[in-house]
Amino acid sequence: MTLLDRNLPDFVSTVTDLVSPEEVGDEAWGIDFAVDGAEEEVLLEELASPKKKAVHGRGASQAAPAPLNPLQRYLAEIHRIPPLSKEEELRLAVLYKEAEDHQAAHRLVSSHLLLVVKIALSYCQARNNLPDLIQEGNIGLLEALKRFDPHRGLRFSTYAAWWVRAYILKFIMDNWKLVKVGTSNARRKLFYNLNREKEKLRAEGNGHDFQILAERLQVKEDDVLDLDEYLSSEDVSLDAPVNPGSIRTYADHLPSSDPPVDEKLAEEEVEQLFQKKIRRFLKMISPRERLILKQRLLAETPMTLQEIGERYGVTRETVRQTEKRLLERLRVYLEEELPGLLCSPEGNGLSWGPHGDVPWIQDSPPKKQAHPCSRR
């Protein structure tokens, strides 16, 4: 089962429970960007008809039709698709359901594309996002076709309208602002009904009583406060100037994640000193101890006790004892040379590795070195 199959039916059921067909598109949002049937037909006619383009010079008295934009071409094309009768719709739906006839599916879907446009118009704010809403509605139409059961006695348009609305509403909710609203049932319920309930409270003379709103919508009062702030606030880009004409942006006021310069300089100084002391210590020990320190304690891929023992012809236990004595000598040496820099129980200063070893160090410092207090 896909993520869509798991989440979208729940989303559709939530929309169905919360918003009736008459409410979807106007009161459910608390924003007047719905249109009635008459306005809808006028808008469709206006969108589908090309405007007249003025012709200058000879024949200027006549106006030539302007070229159609992609949306107008799409609307003109789907206007030419004849509607289906109830019997033909049922026949095609059964044919697709039982035989997976793709031609029947294409005929069934194409005859309902105008329905998607009409539903999208009821949610289109200033018509600037109409193509996006139509696209999302068409996806919902395809999902409805996949799930439609023609034997239940329901018209496909009635069933598909809910899936089209669900996809359009989800698209609007996901793109309402840059910061997306939550997708829990409680947040959806608030998103679709908060403004409508607030208007009812104002009409009753209760103003903005968030406790009453929470009780009516059966959600927590904190959720009402959070979403009300979300819907009433505006998105601000971090790249936007703080004041008109200012070159400083909001991002300039964010605290930096980098440590202060004085701390970085102090860390680099301690690290360089630590590297110097380790290189000096390497000159004070025997070749076998130097190998153990470099290839066992300081290497990215340390040699095993067995490998070192085989190289020098000694047992693993002998190498382990040598390593133990070497670490103790190194600890004493560093405590004498760098007093106060070795790690305390609170974790300050230079650290020892999980096996008693020292931090990763090379004979010549690399371009980017590990912090001397970091554990491997």
Coordinates of C-alpha atoms in Angstrom, one line a residue:
M1 CA 0.0 0.0 0.0
T2 CA 1.4 3.4 -1.0
L3 CA 1.6 6.5 1.1
L4 CA -1.2 8.0 -1.0
D5 CA -3.4 5.0 -0.3
R6 CA -2.8 5.2 3.4
N7 CA -3.2 9.0 3.9
L8 CA -5.5 10.4 1.2
P9 CA -8.6 8.3 2.0
D10 CA -8.3 9.6 5.6
F11 CA -7.9 13.1 4.2
V12 CA -11.0 12.7 2.0
S13 CA -13.1 11.4 4.9
T14 CA -12.0 14.3 7.0
V15 CA -13.0 16.8 4.3
T16 CA -16.3 14.9 3.9
D17 CA -17.0 14.9 7.6
L18 CA -16.1 18.6 8.1
V19 CA -17.4 20.3 5.0
S20 CA -20.7 19.7 3.1
P21 CA -20.8 20.1 -0.7
E22 CA -22.6 23.5 -0.3
E23 CA -19.9 24.8 2.0
V24 CA -16.9 23.7 0.2
G25 CA -15.4 26.6 -1.8
D26 CA -16.7 29.5 0.3
E27 CA -17.7 29.5 3.9
A28 CA -15.3 26.6 4.7
W29 CA -12.4 28.9 4.1
G30 CA -13.8 32.1 5.5
I31 CA -12.5 33.8 2.4
D32 CA -14.7 34.9 -0.5
F33 CA -13.1 33.4 -3.5
A34 CA -16.0 31.1 -4.6
V35 CA -18.3 31.8 -7.5
D36 CA -21.9 30.9 -8.1
G37 CA -23.1 28.9 -11.1
A38 CA -23.9 32.0 -13.2
E39 CA -20.5 33.6 -12.5
E40 CA -18.9 30.2 -13.2
E41 CA -20.3 30.0 -16.7
V42 CA -19.3 33.6 -17.4
L43 CA -15.7 32.9 -16.2
L44 CA -15.5 29.7 -18.3
E45 CA -16.7 31.6 -21.3
E46 CA -14.3 34.5 -20.6
L47 CA -11.4 32.1 -20.1
A48 CA -12.1 30.0 -23.2
S49 CA -12.7 33.0 -25.6
P50 CA -9.7 34.8 -27.0
K51 CA -9.6 38.6 -26.7
K52 CA -9.6 40.8 -29.7
K53 CA -6.2 42.2 -30.7
A54 CA -6.1 45.6 -32.4
V55 CA -4.8 45.8 -35.9
H56 CA -3.0 49.0 -37.0
G57 CA -2.7 50.3 -40.5
R58 CA -4.7 48.9 -43.3
G59 CA -7.8 47.2 -42.1
A60 CA -7.4 48.8 -38.7
S61 CA -11.2 48.9 -38.3
Q62 CA -11.2 45.1 -37.8
A63 CA -9.9 43.4 -34.7
A64 CA -8.1 40.1 -35.1
P65 CA -8.5 37.5 -32.4
A66 CA -5.5 37.3 -30.0
P67 CA -3.7 33.9 -29.9
L68 CA -5.0 31.5 -27.3
N69 CA -2.9 30.9 -24.2
P70 CA -2.4 27.3 -23.0
L71 CA -5.3 27.5 -20.6
Q72 CA -7.7 28.8 -23.2
R73 CA -6.6 26.1 -25.6
Y74 CA -7.2 23.5 -22.9
L75 CA -10.7 24.8 -22.1
A76 CA -11.6 25.1 -25.7
E77 CA -10.6 21.5 -26.3
I78 CA -12.5 20.0 -23.3
H79 CA -15.6 22.1 -24.2
R80 CA -15.8 20.0 -27.4
I81 CA -16.0 16.7 -25.5
P82 CA -19.6 15.6 -25.4
P83 CA -21.1 14.6 -22.0
L84 CA -22.0 11.0 -21.2
S85 CA -25.5 9.8 -20.5
K86 CA -26.1 7.9 -17.3
E87 CA -26.3 4.6 -19.2
E88 CA -23.1 5.2 -21.2
E89 CA -21.3 6.3 -18.1
L90 CA -22.3 3.1 -16.3
R91 CA -21.3 1.0 -19.3
L92 CA -17.8 2.5 -19.5
A93 CA -17.3 2.3 -15.7
V94 CA -18.2 -1.4 -15.7
L95 CA -16.0 -2.0 -18.7
Y96 CA -13.0 -0.4 -17.0
K97 CA -13.6 -2.0 -13.6
E98 CA -14.0 -5.5 -14.9
A99 CA -11.8 -5.6 -18.0
E100 CA -9.4 -2.6 -17.4
D101 CA -10.4 -1.2 -20.7
H102 CA -8.1 1.9 -21.1
Q103 CA -10.2 3.4 -23.9
A104 CA -13.2 3.3 -21.6
A105 CA -11.2 4.9 -18.9
H106 CA -10.0 7.7 -21.2
R107 CA -13.6 8.4 -22.4
L108 CA -14.8 8.4 -18.8
V109 CA -12.1 10.8 -17.6
S110 CA -12.1 13.1 -20.6
S111 CA -15.9 13.7 -20.3
H112 CA -15.4 14.9 -16.7
L113 CA -12.5 17.3 -17.3
L114 CA -14.9 20.2 -17.4
L115 CA -16.2 19.2 -13.9
V116 CA -12.7 19.6 -12.6
V117 CA -12.4 23.0 -14.1
K118 CA -15.7 24.1 -12.5
I119 CA -14.6 22.8 -9.1
A120 CA -11.2 24.5 -9.5
L121 CA -12.9 27.8 -10.3
S122 CA -14.7 27.7 -6.9
Y123 CA -11.3 27.7 -5.1
C124 CA -9.4 29.9 -7.5
Q125 CA -8.3 33.1 -5.8
A126 CA -7.9 35.9 -8.4
R127 CA -7.4 33.1 -11.0
N128 CA -3.6 33.3 -10.6
N129 CA -3.3 29.6 -9.6
L130 CA -6.1 28.1 -11.7
P131 CA -3.8 25.9 -13.9
D132 CA -2.3 24.4 -10.7
L133 CA -5.7 23.7 -9.2
I134 CA -6.9 22.1 -12.5
Q135 CA -3.8 19.9 -12.6
E136 CA -4.3 18.7 -9.0
G137 CA -8.0 18.2 -9.6
N138 CA -7.2 16.0 -12.7
I139 CA -5.0 13.9 -10.5
G140 CA -7.9 13.5 -8.1
L141 CA -10.2 12.6 -11.0
L142 CA -7.8 9.7 -11.9
E143 CA -7.7 8.5 -8.3
A144 CA -11.5 8.5 -8.3
L145 CA -11.6 6.4 -11.4
K146 CA -9.3 3.9 -9.8
R147 CA -11.5 3.6 -6.8
F148 CA -15.0 4.0 -8.3
D149 CA -17.4 1.1 -7.9
P150 CA -20.1 1.3 -10.6
H151 CA -22.3 -1.3 -8.9
R152 CA -23.1 0.9 -6.0
G153 CA -25.6 3.0 -7.9
L154 CA -23.7 6.3 -7.7
R155 CA -23.0 8.6 -10.5
F156 CA -19.3 8.9 -11.3
S157 CA -19.4 12.7 -11.2
T158 CA -20.8 12.7 -7.7
Y159 CA -18.1 10.3 -6.5
A160 CA -15.3 12.0 -8.4
A161 CA -16.2 15.5 -7.1
W162 CA -15.0 14.5 -3.6
W163 CA -11.7 13.2 -4.8
V164 CA -11.2 16.3 -7.0
R165 CA -12.0 18.6 -4.0
A166 CA -9.7 16.6 -1.8
Y167 CA -6.7 17.0 -4.0
I168 CA -7.4 20.6 -4.6
L169 CA -7.9 21.3 -0.9
K170 CA -4.7 19.5 -0.1
F171 CA -2.8 21.5 -2.7
I172 CA -4.1 24.7 -1.2
M173 CA -3.3 23.7 2.3
D174 CA 0.2 22.6 1.3
N175 CA 0.9 25.9 -0.6
W176 CA -1.0 28.3 1.6
K177 CA 2.3 29.6 2.9
L178 CA 6.0 28.8 2.8
V179 CA 5.7 27.2 6.2
K180 CA 3.3 24.3 5.8
V181 CA 0.4 23.7 8.1
G182 CA 0.3 20.4 10.0
T183 CA -1.6 17.5 8.5
S184 CA -3.2 16.0 11.6
N185 CA -7.0 15.7 11.6
A186 CA -7.2 18.4 14.3
R187 CA -5.2 20.8 12.2
R188 CA -7.2 20.1 9.1
K189 CA -10.4 20.6 10.9
L190 CA -9.1 24.0 12.1
F191 CA -7.8 25.0 8.7
Y192 CA -11.1 24.4 7.0
N193 CA -13.4 25.8 9.7
L194 CA -11.6 28.3 11.9
N195 CA -12.5 31.4 10.0
R196 CA -16.1 30.3 9.6
E197 CA -16.5 29.7 13.3
K198 CA -14.9 33.0 14.2
E199 CA -17.4 34.8 12.0
K200 CA -20.2 33.0 13.8
L201 CA -18.8 34.1 17.2
R202 CA -18.6 37.7 16.0
A203 CA -22.3 37.5 14.9
E204 CA -23.2 36.1 18.3
G205 CA -21.3 38.9 20.1
N206 CA -18.6 36.6 21.6
G207 CA -15.7 38.2 19.8
H208 CA -12.5 36.0 19.7
D209 CA -13.2 33.5 22.5
F210 CA -10.7 30.8 21.7
Q211 CA -12.1 28.5 24.4
I212 CA -15.5 28.5 22.8
L213 CA -13.9 27.9 19.4
A214 CA -11.9 24.9 20.7
E215 CA -15.1 23.4 22.3
R216 CA -17.1 23.8 19.0
L217 CA -14.3 22.3 16.9
Q218 CA -13.4 19.7 19.5
V219 CA -9.7 20.5 19.5
K220 CA -7.3 21.9 22.0
E221 CA -7.3 25.6 22.7
D222 CA -3.5 25.8 22.1
D223 CA -4.1 24.4 18.6
V224 CA -6.7 27.1 17.9
L225 CA -4.3 29.8 19.0
D226 CA -1.4 28.4 17.0
L227 CA -3.4 28.1 13.7
D228 CA -5.1 31.5 14.2
E229 CA -1.6 33.0 14.4
Y230 CA -0.5 31.0 11.4
L231 CA -3.4 32.1 9.2
S232 CA -3.3 35.8 10.3
S233 CA 0.5 36.2 9.9
E234 CA 2.5 36.8 6.8
D235 CA 5.6 34.9 5.6
V236 CA 8.8 36.9 5.7
S237 CA 11.9 35.9 3.7
L238 CA 15.2 35.8 5.5
D239 CA 16.7 37.5 2.4
A240 CA 14.2 40.4 2.7
P241 CA 15.7 43.8 3.9
V242 CA 15.0 44.7 7.5
N243 CA 13.9 48.2 6.4
P244 CA 13.1 49.7 3.0
G245 CA 16.3 50.7 1.3
S246 CA 18.4 48.8 3.8
I247 CA 21.1 46.4 2.7
R248 CA 20.9 44.3 5.9
T249 CA 18.6 41.4 5.8
Y250 CA 16.8 39.4 8.5
A251 CA 19.4 36.6 7.9
D252 CA 22.1 39.0 9.1
H253 CA 20.6 39.0 12.5
L254 CA 20.6 35.2 13.0
P255 CA 23.2 34.0 15.4
S256 CA 26.2 32.3 13.7
S257 CA 26.8 28.6 14.4
D258 CA 30.5 29.1 14.2
P259 CA 32.4 29.5 17.4
P260 CA 33.8 33.0 18.3
V261 CA 37.1 34.0 16.7
D262 CA 39.0 34.1 20.0
E263 CA 37.9 30.5 20.8
K264 CA 38.9 29.2 17.4
L265 CA 42.4 30.9 17.8
A266 CA 42.8 29.4 21.2
E267 CA 41.8 25.9 20.0
E268 CA 44.3 26.2 17.1
E269 CA 47.1 27.3 19.4
V270 CA 46.4 24.4 21.8
E271 CA 46.3 21.9 18.9
Q272 CA 49.6 23.1 17.4
L273 CA 51.2 22.8 20.9
F274 CA 49.8 19.3 21.3
Q275 CA 51.1 18.2 17.9
K276 CA 54.6 19.6 18.8
K277 CA 54.7 17.7 22.1
I278 CA 53.6 14.4 20.4
R279 CA 56.3 14.7 17.8
R280 CA 58.9 15.3 20.5
F281 CA 57.6 12.3 22.4
L282 CA 58.0 10.1 19.3
K283 CA 61.8 10.8 19.3
M284 CA 62.1 9.7 22.9
I285 CA 60.8 6.1 22.5
S286 CA 62.1 2.9 20.9
P287 CA 61.2 1.9 17.3
R288 CA 58.8 -0.8 18.5
E289 CA 57.0 1.7 20.8
R290 CA 57.0 4.2 17.9
L291 CA 55.3 1.7 15.7
I292 CA 52.7 0.9 18.4
L293 CA 52.0 4.6 18.9
K294 CA 51.7 5.4 15.2
Q295 CA 50.2 2.2 13.7
R296 CA 48.0 1.2 16.7
L297 CA 47.1 4.3 18.7
L298 CA 47.2 7.1 16.1
A299 CA 46.3 5.4 12.9
E300 CA 42.9 5.7 11.1
T301 CA 43.0 1.9 10.6
P302 CA 45.0 0.6 13.6
M303 CA 47.0 -2.6 13.4
T304 CA 46.0 -5.5 15.6
L305 CA 48.1 -6.8 18.5
Q306 CA 48.6 -10.0 16.5
E307 CA 50.0 -8.1 13.4
I308 CA 52.4 -6.1 15.5
G309 CA 53.5 -9.2 17.4
E310 CA 54.2 -11.1 14.2
R311 CA 56.3 -8.2 12.8
Y312 CA 58.6 -8.3 15.9
G313 CA 58.3 -12.0 16.7
V314 CA 56.6 -11.5 20.0
T315 CA 53.2 -12.6 21.5
R316 CA 50.1 -10.6 21.5
E317 CA 50.3 -10.3 25.3
T318 CA 53.8 -8.8 25.1
V319 CA 52.5 -6.2 22.6
R320 CA 49.6 -5.4 24.9
Q321 CA 51.8 -4.9 27.9
T322 CA 54.2 -2.7 25.9
E323 CA 51.2 -0.7 24.7
K324 CA 49.9 -0.3 28.3
R325 CA 53.3 1.0 29.5
L326 CA 53.6 3.3 26.5
L327 CA 50.3 4.9 27.2
E328 CA 51.2 5.5 30.9
R329 CA 54.5 7.1 29.8
L330 CA 52.6 9.3 27.3
R331 CA 50.1 10.3 29.9
V332 CA 52.7 11.3 32.4
Y333 CA 54.7 13.1 29.7
L334 CA 51.7 15.2 28.6
E335 CA 50.7 16.0 32.1
E336 CA 54.2 17.4 32.7
E337 CA 54.5 19.2 29.4
L338 CA 50.9 20.4 29.2
P339 CA 49.6 20.8 32.7
G340 CA 45.9 21.6 33.0
L341 CA 45.1 20.7 29.4
L342 CA 44.4 17.0 29.8
C343 CA 40.7 16.1 30.1
S344 CA 39.2 16.5 33.5
P345 CA 36.2 14.3 34.6
E346 CA 34.0 17.1 33.2
G347 CA 35.5 16.6 29.8
N348 CA 37.7 19.7 29.6
G349 CA 41.1 19.8 27.9
L350 CA 42.8 17.0 25.9
S351 CA 41.0 13.7 25.8
W352 CA 42.0 10.1 25.7
G353 CA 40.4 7.6 23.4
P354 CA 38.0 4.9 24.4
H355 CA 40.9 2.4 24.7
G356 CA 43.1 4.8 26.6
D357 CA 44.7 6.1 23.3
V358 CA 45.3 9.7 22.3
P359 CA 43.5 11.7 19.7
W360 CA 44.3 11.2 16.0
I361 CA 47.6 13.0 15.2
Q362 CA 50.0 12.9 12.3
D363 CA 53.7 13.7 12.2
S364 CA 52.9 16.7 9.9
P365 CA 49.6 18.5 10.7
P366 CA 47.1 18.1 7.9
K367 CA 45.2 20.9 6.3
K368 CA 42.1 20.2 8.4
Q369 CA 42.9 18.6 11.7
A370 CA 40.6 17.0 14.3
H371 CA 40.1 19.0 17.4
P372 CA 42.6 17.8 20.1
C373 CA 39.8 17.3 22.6
S374 CA 37.6 15.2 20.2
R375 CA 37.3 11.4 20.8
R376 CA 37.8 9.0 18.0

